[in-house]
């Protein structure tokens, strides 16, 4: 349906000489959106099937909420066709928009259908479609409440389908933008779990005479009891306004981009993005610093553990006694006997020193006992041996070789 519509539009565009030309104005003026709360005053619009909720009330509530969101969050200027429960003739509404030099027109309505099971949202752009004739006829019927309506609307009869066949195709110039906003609105409704009945086109008088892109939103069906209950709630009205607002923001961002404008909300968005970026950077730096600190603490703990181990070992060594010195390759023995004649190593004469250790030096056989790692150990052994051999003394071996006295002295004390 949309593709077909766009094709039709392109044909008209070529004929009227504005093919693919953007109709966005780049004059530096604030972006102006006209919000049109449908009906009002003596025109109640559709009436709910069960709670008898009046459409005009819902439309006004959503319109005011939408305007508030736009004013608070963007640099757009908001103009309302009505801010209270007053009657505004249908042809007056486009006049308000055109006088305000609107850049966009959003008309807000709620639907009703003979089929009471019908429900969901739909957004309209101006066009002619026989399937949407019923909705357009109902929304346009209000002009019958106006005096001289035939004069005002140049013979337009809202109840005659023939009146809808020819429209002023000026509106087609804005169709691309209108369709883009209408699609965005429906997408937002869908995101917020509203039933999407799609983007449609119909001959709404209110859209016919505006000189800007425009859409007409049907919030839901008051003829459906469930939807009437939903639409009557303030919370729902806020949700609906938020959906239209989100779509508006997307539309305006696109408009600003195409016109080289930097809007207040874009600046705010940029500042927010930068702040988030800076925060993320800071968090990353903090995390790295923390990691480094933890790593340093871990290394410190390891160093302390090693240090404590070394200290413990040193302490243990000290506990073995003062002057204990263990050197690799050094062995202490106690020499208790020497003789020019060789003796039996297991001789009874050696008593407690069996088996003895024999070293021959210059024709003299020297007999020793023990294999102590420390001097203190050797000294204790010597003391025992002196009971039998009172001249026993300590000798030092290094790597299996007996050290001569001068070399042995450093190991003796
Ligand atoms: Zn309506």
XYZ file of C-alpha atoms and ligand atoms in Angstrom:
414
model
C 0.000 0.000 0.000
C 2.798 2.383 0.954
C 4.935 1.529 -2.069
C 1.954 2.062 -4.326
C 1.222 5.369 -2.652
C 4.828 6.513 -3.061
C 4.727 5.600 -6.761
C 1.567 7.630 -7.195
C 3.199 10.498 -5.330
C 6.204 10.452 -7.565
C 4.007 10.800 -10.633
C 2.354 13.842 -9.085
C 5.707 15.157 -8.002
C 6.992 15.083 -11.552
C 3.845 16.756 -12.857
C 4.037 19.525 -10.275
C 7.789 19.922 -10.509
C 8.860 19.079 -6.965
C 10.122 15.554 -7.423
C 12.295 14.470 -4.510
C 12.742 18.093 -3.464
C 12.758 18.425 0.305
C 10.106 20.821 1.478
C 11.971 21.527 4.704
C 12.464 25.213 5.294
C 15.942 26.361 6.246
C 15.256 29.862 7.426
C 16.693 29.720 10.932
C 13.276 30.139 12.566
C 12.358 27.783 15.380
C 10.732 24.571 14.297
C 7.002 25.026 14.844
C 4.672 22.146 15.504
C 0.926 22.674 15.643
C -0.865 20.171 17.843
C -4.506 19.772 17.075
C -6.711 18.128 19.689
C -9.648 16.899 17.612
C -13.209 18.112 18.342
C -14.054 20.128 21.490
C -16.915 22.103 22.968
C -20.267 21.211 21.396
C -18.482 18.625 19.232
C -17.739 15.685 21.526
C -16.384 13.477 18.754
C -16.871 9.743 19.225
C -18.539 8.523 22.408
C -17.330 5.413 24.251
C -19.551 2.355 24.008
C -19.645 1.552 27.706
C -18.219 4.326 29.909
C -19.493 6.997 27.474
C -16.038 8.604 27.454
C -15.945 11.561 25.068
C -13.285 11.581 22.377
C -12.680 15.344 22.730
C -11.414 14.840 26.300
C -8.935 12.113 25.403
C -7.698 14.093 22.398
C -7.088 17.202 24.512
C -5.322 15.293 27.279
C -2.938 13.550 24.852
C -2.384 16.781 22.860
C -1.454 18.792 25.973
C 0.846 16.028 27.226
C 2.544 15.802 23.829
C 3.029 19.580 23.710
C 4.478 19.550 27.230
C 7.003 16.839 26.293
C 8.039 18.714 23.150
C 8.433 22.027 24.991
C 10.402 20.482 27.829
C 12.728 18.368 25.725
C 13.261 20.097 22.392
C 13.722 23.587 20.997
C 10.541 23.350 18.942
C 7.786 25.949 19.292
C 4.412 24.434 20.166
C 1.128 25.928 19.013
C -2.198 24.359 19.965
C -5.410 24.683 17.981
C -7.172 24.433 21.341
C -5.951 24.144 24.920
C -9.361 23.862 26.543
C -12.723 22.270 25.875
C -13.835 24.735 23.215
C -15.338 24.305 19.789
C -12.962 25.144 16.963
C -14.416 24.938 13.442
C -12.648 22.438 11.243
C -11.458 25.035 8.719
C -10.071 27.175 11.533
C -7.516 24.559 12.497
C -5.442 24.630 9.266
C -5.690 28.430 9.394
C -4.092 28.433 12.855
C -1.345 26.183 11.508
C -0.702 28.272 8.422
C -0.717 31.515 10.392
C 1.855 30.049 12.797
C 3.961 29.041 9.761
C 3.862 25.489 11.025
C 6.601 23.071 10.047
C 4.453 20.176 11.145
C 0.833 19.507 11.991
C -0.294 16.702 14.288
C -4.006 16.096 14.698
C -5.077 13.796 17.510
C -8.254 11.759 17.470
C -9.816 8.581 18.778
C -11.752 6.273 16.547
C -15.136 4.563 16.539
C -16.521 1.874 14.291
C -19.800 0.071 13.779
C -17.864 -3.130 14.338
C -17.373 -3.003 18.084
C -14.574 -5.567 18.062
C -12.309 -3.265 16.017
C -9.321 -2.014 18.036
C -5.798 -0.605 17.672
C -4.088 2.520 16.444
C -3.711 3.949 12.974
C -2.104 7.077 11.600
C -3.365 8.872 8.523
C -1.822 11.066 5.895
C -3.883 12.944 3.364
C -4.975 10.990 0.358
C -7.975 9.309 -1.104
C -8.764 5.741 -0.298
C -12.204 4.222 -0.405
C -11.313 1.832 2.423
C -10.693 4.763 4.786
C -13.713 6.726 3.586
C -15.779 5.849 6.667
C -13.198 7.305 9.090
C -12.710 10.466 7.018
C -16.451 10.987 6.674
C -16.963 10.654 10.415
C -14.088 13.004 11.322
C -15.201 15.514 8.674
C -18.914 15.379 9.627
C -18.302 18.049 12.265
C -18.625 20.745 9.594
C -22.345 20.072 9.571
C -22.385 21.738 13.021
C -21.088 24.926 11.441
C -23.336 27.535 9.828
C -22.642 28.197 6.159
C -20.511 25.063 5.897
C -21.315 24.751 2.197
C -19.871 28.186 1.604
C -16.847 27.698 3.855
C -15.881 24.352 2.346
C -16.759 25.277 -1.249
C -19.647 22.873 -1.640
C -17.844 20.004 0.060
C -20.378 17.505 1.389
C -18.800 15.366 4.103
C -21.384 12.645 3.542
C -20.868 12.339 -0.195
C -18.074 10.046 -1.335
C -17.841 12.054 -4.556
C -16.534 15.005 -2.556
C -13.479 12.922 -1.705
C -12.443 12.057 -5.206
C -10.590 15.233 -6.036
C -8.296 16.755 -3.475
C -5.979 19.659 -3.659
C -2.763 17.833 -4.468
C -0.703 20.533 -2.881
C -0.566 18.250 0.138
C 1.288 15.675 -1.907
C 4.317 17.917 -1.719
C 4.523 17.002 1.927
C 3.547 13.367 1.589
C 7.045 11.974 1.987
C 7.585 13.742 5.303
C 4.015 13.046 6.449
C 4.455 9.357 5.700
C 7.788 9.248 7.460
C 6.280 10.705 10.642
C 3.163 8.529 10.368
C 5.335 5.390 10.124
C 7.449 6.512 13.074
C 4.304 7.061 15.174
C 2.944 3.613 14.354
C 6.343 2.048 15.117
C 6.411 3.703 18.516
C 2.854 2.551 19.263
C 3.902 -0.965 18.314
C 6.935 -0.740 20.620
C 4.565 0.215 23.426
C 2.418 -2.853 22.802
C -0.400 -1.064 21.038
C -2.032 -2.919 18.166
C -0.702 -1.455 14.918
C -3.358 -1.011 12.250
C -0.829 0.721 10.042
C -0.353 3.955 8.149
C -3.337 4.881 6.008
C -4.453 7.641 3.735
C -7.809 9.352 3.734
C -9.403 12.644 2.792
C -9.359 14.484 6.069
C -10.413 18.091 5.608
C -8.189 19.177 8.474
C -5.103 17.917 6.636
C -6.221 19.201 3.261
C -5.587 22.867 3.841
C -2.348 22.889 5.821
C 0.859 24.092 4.188
C 3.137 21.644 5.981
C 3.524 17.917 6.456
C 0.721 16.644 8.632
C -0.675 13.503 10.175
C -3.876 12.506 11.912
C -3.463 9.975 14.692
C -6.321 7.724 15.730
C -5.352 6.619 19.238
C -7.746 3.693 19.459
C -11.386 2.657 19.224
C -13.848 4.086 21.744
C -16.431 1.743 20.245
C -14.429 -1.160 21.713
C -15.176 -1.485 25.449
C -11.645 -2.651 26.326
C -10.000 0.161 24.404
C -12.428 2.688 25.848
C -11.300 1.641 29.334
C -7.636 1.868 28.253
C -8.047 5.264 26.560
C -9.882 6.743 29.530
C -6.892 6.239 31.867
C -4.486 9.149 32.435
C -1.577 6.685 32.410
C -2.561 5.409 28.949
C -2.974 8.947 27.643
C 0.577 9.726 28.821
C 1.922 6.557 27.162
C 0.240 7.477 23.897
C 1.627 11.026 24.066
C 5.104 9.614 24.740
C 4.884 7.366 21.681
C 3.958 10.306 19.448
C 6.673 12.384 21.117
C 9.364 9.754 20.429
C 8.335 9.675 16.781
C 8.349 13.475 16.672
C 11.913 13.578 18.044
C 13.090 11.190 15.306
C 11.298 13.238 12.660
C 12.717 16.527 13.902
C 16.262 15.128 14.158
C 15.966 14.166 10.501
C 14.594 17.615 9.657
C 17.407 19.356 11.543
C 20.059 17.199 9.897
C 18.733 17.934 6.414
C 18.632 21.647 7.206
C 22.038 21.805 8.852
C 20.482 22.798 12.159
C 21.946 21.779 15.508
C 19.006 21.595 17.864
C 18.973 22.022 21.622
C 18.044 18.361 22.056
C 20.837 17.271 19.693
C 23.303 19.333 21.745
C 21.910 17.808 24.938
C 22.167 14.346 23.379
C 25.770 15.054 22.324
C 26.633 16.324 25.818
C 25.006 13.241 27.322
C 26.940 10.983 24.926
C 30.219 12.756 25.785
C 29.495 12.540 29.518
C 28.781 8.830 29.162
C 31.974 8.393 27.144
C 34.001 10.250 29.786
C 32.369 8.194 32.523
C 33.167 4.952 30.699
C 36.774 6.114 30.194
C 37.094 6.994 33.881
C 35.605 3.661 34.909
C 38.071 1.852 32.639
C 41.000 3.835 34.082
C 39.764 3.137 37.631
C 39.428 -0.568 36.866
C 42.974 -0.675 35.431
C 44.370 1.194 38.429
C 42.574 -1.197 40.763
C 43.929 -4.174 38.833
C 47.467 -2.772 39.021
C 47.110 -2.104 42.755
C 45.850 -5.634 43.303
C 48.738 -7.042 41.247
C 51.242 -4.973 43.246
C 49.649 -6.112 46.504
C 49.826 -9.721 45.330
C 53.538 -9.370 44.416
C 54.187 -7.704 47.745
C 52.511 -10.602 49.533
C 54.634 -13.099 47.564
C 57.779 -11.091 48.364
C 56.807 -10.960 52.033
C 56.138 -14.700 52.033
C 59.532 -15.388 50.446
C 61.173 -12.940 52.817
C 59.471 -14.552 55.805
C 60.531 -17.987 54.578
C 64.157 -16.860 54.302
C 63.980 -15.245 57.719
C 62.410 -18.396 59.153
C 65.157 -20.538 57.675
C 67.801 -18.190 59.026
C 66.121 -18.300 62.413
C 66.056 -22.103 62.284
C 69.739 -22.169 61.408
C 70.491 -19.875 64.309
C 68.464 -22.126 66.565
C 70.911 -24.938 65.806
C 73.396 -23.053 67.918
C 75.793 -20.157 67.782
C 78.572 -20.310 65.197
C 76.947 -23.123 63.280
C 78.265 -22.890 59.790
C 77.384 -25.440 57.174
C 79.461 -25.398 54.044
C 79.050 -27.596 51.048
C 81.811 -30.131 50.577
C 83.170 -29.636 54.136
C 83.275 -32.640 56.439
C 84.760 -32.760 59.946
C 86.359 -35.868 61.355
C 88.100 -36.545 64.638
C 91.646 -37.967 64.365
C 92.340 -40.131 67.358
C 95.367 -42.231 66.404
C 98.446 -42.251 64.131
C 101.036 -44.938 63.564
C 103.901 -45.947 61.318
C 102.368 -49.407 61.261
C 99.111 -50.023 59.507
C 96.204 -51.079 61.714
C 93.036 -53.016 61.232
C 90.117 -50.523 60.713
C 87.933 -52.778 62.832
C 90.550 -53.243 65.512
C 89.259 -53.644 69.043
C 91.851 -51.090 70.015
C 89.755 -48.396 68.297
C 86.752 -49.204 70.527
C 83.994 -46.684 69.897
C 85.677 -45.431 66.697
C 84.882 -48.481 64.547
C 84.991 -48.497 61.623
C 87.847 -46.035 61.498
C 88.740 -43.900 58.517
C 92.353 -44.222 57.350
C 94.523 -41.579 55.651
C 98.188 -42.324 54.785
C 100.495 -39.311 54.803
C 104.271 -39.472 54.400
C 104.433 -43.114 55.567
C 102.266 -42.377 58.599
C 98.826 -43.993 58.942
C 96.285 -41.665 60.483
C 92.997 -42.961 61.857
C 89.875 -40.831 62.146
C 86.232 -41.223 63.009
C 82.978 -39.396 62.215
C 81.575 -37.436 59.341
C 80.168 -34.227 60.800
C 78.710 -31.366 58.743
C 79.343 -28.760 61.433
C 82.242 -27.813 63.658
C 80.001 -28.022 66.701
C 79.014 -31.547 65.774
C 82.692 -32.467 65.408
C 83.556 -30.763 68.717
C 80.872 -32.832 70.500
C 82.206 -36.008 68.896
C 85.791 -35.141 69.838
C 84.695 -34.722 73.440
C 83.259 -38.257 73.471
C 86.332 -39.730 71.798
C 88.708 -37.934 74.230
C 87.390 -40.258 76.942
C 89.507 -43.006 75.324
C 91.931 -40.929 73.228
C 92.670 -37.728 75.118
C 94.804 -36.239 72.306
C 92.058 -36.548 69.686
C 91.632 -33.482 67.482
C 89.450 -32.264 64.647
C 90.505 -32.433 60.987
C 88.764 -30.859 58.022
C 88.017 -32.452 54.661
C 86.915 -30.524 51.608
C 85.365 -32.509 48.768
C 86.913 -35.666 50.117
C 90.423 -34.217 50.519
C 91.999 -33.568 53.930
C 92.927 -29.905 54.242
C 96.373 -28.975 55.517
C 96.284 -27.027 58.776
C 96.580 -23.482 57.323
C 93.670 -24.153 54.952
C 91.645 -25.900 57.630
C 91.957 -23.056 60.147
C 89.074 -20.923 58.824
C 86.764 -23.932 59.477
C 87.979 -24.409 62.981
C 87.419 -22.046 65.833
Zn -12.121 12.514 15.931
